[in-house]
Amino acid sequence: MQDPIALFERARAGDRRALARLLSLLEDDGEVASRLSAHLFPYTGNAYVIGITGPPGSGKSTLVNALARAYRERGETVGIVAVDPSSPFTGGALLGDRIRMQDVAGDPGVFIRSMATRGRLGGLAHATREVVRALDAVGFQRIMVETVGAGQVEVDIAQAADTVIVVQAPGLGDDIQAIKAGILEIADILVVNKADREGAAATLHILRSMLSLGQPAVVRHHGRAMTIQHVEPSRAGWSPPILQTVATTGKGIPELVEAIERHRIYLEESGEGEARRRRRIAEELAALARERLWARVVHQVGRARLDGLVEQLIRREIDLHTAVERLLKEL
Ligand SMILES: Nc1nc2c(ncn2[C@@H]2O[C@H](COP(=O)(O)OP(=O)(O)O)[C@@H](O)[C@H]2O)c(=O)[nH]1
Ligand SMILES: [Mg+2]
């Protein structure tokens, strides 16, 4: 097997095949991945990460392509990670993503990585973060992570970004259910893409009114005006703008680039960026520690013993707390 550290050096020097191999090693998890991850960690923390999430077909990939072009024009290098948990194979949607991004696909300053779950949804968020860090470590300045905004894992992945863009499009996201799933709360910037389509104004209106519910509202109480704070503290000082774009023609893209820049400056000046990074790495540390500890429990105690405890729990012969205490004692 190739020396993973040498692979990293080659990837840093611009060898794209080495980079692809490197990412595969990281995705495979296990001992080599841990060693690699440890080795590249000191090189990370320089890229600006943008998460793009929203329903399938809203134009995320087309938007990513347009943004990548804009950043390339400014001389920045771009890493793109397309995550599709719904696709167990590297086919269908991911191939579509590549087609939508073909503008920038041949550009040496752009690297596109597609990720599918391959049946390990739990580890997808972690694997994506490792891949993003690797792209950061080899020097990509802007990293965009595209996810389908469907479930908790996708939300987790998007939230690992510095700026989170939530994309909606007329006719897709109008149904409140689709918008509600916690996705609006994580948006730093909202985009109504396909603004050339009928119904864009209606989508914009729905988003505006949904968003305003989360903003401080002035109400009258016993004749006096009172402000009700609904916003979470971290959101104070930043109201997510709602932009309209036509990703296929590039309309609205300069404004989107500008909004991302304003958000970046806001994060920096308010200290919120630092606070977010701190919170995120603490969460990742806890998640990884939990995973490792559990793996140790399974290894040392054994499946049979665990099955036995489950059996006792089912029969109510033992309670959860006692079961955990026993497991910990057996370590
Ligand atoms: N009319 C119109 N079509 C768009 C726009 N943006 C993307 N599309 C088309 O919508 C389809 C889905 O786009 P895609 O980027 O793959 O969406 P994703 O699933 O969210 O990544 C493609 O056929 C795009 O060409 C837009 O602004 N206007
Ligand atoms: Mg896509």
Coordinates of C-alpha atoms and ligand atoms in Angstrom, one line a residue, residues 57 59-62 82 93 96-97 100-101 146 148, ligand 2:
G57 CA -34.0 19.8 -8.0
G59 CA -30.8 23.9 -8.4
K60 CA -28.1 23.5 -5.7
S61 CA -25.5 21.9 -8.0
T62 CA -26.1 24.5 -10.7
A82 CA -21.5 16.7 -3.1
A93 CA -28.0 12.1 -8.7
G96 CA -26.3 14.6 -12.5
D97 CA -24.3 16.8 -10.1
R100 CA -24.4 20.4 -13.6
M101 CA -20.9 21.3 -12.6
E146 CA -23.9 20.4 -1.2
V148 CA -30.1 17.5 0.2
Ligands
MG2 MG -27.4 18.4 -6.8

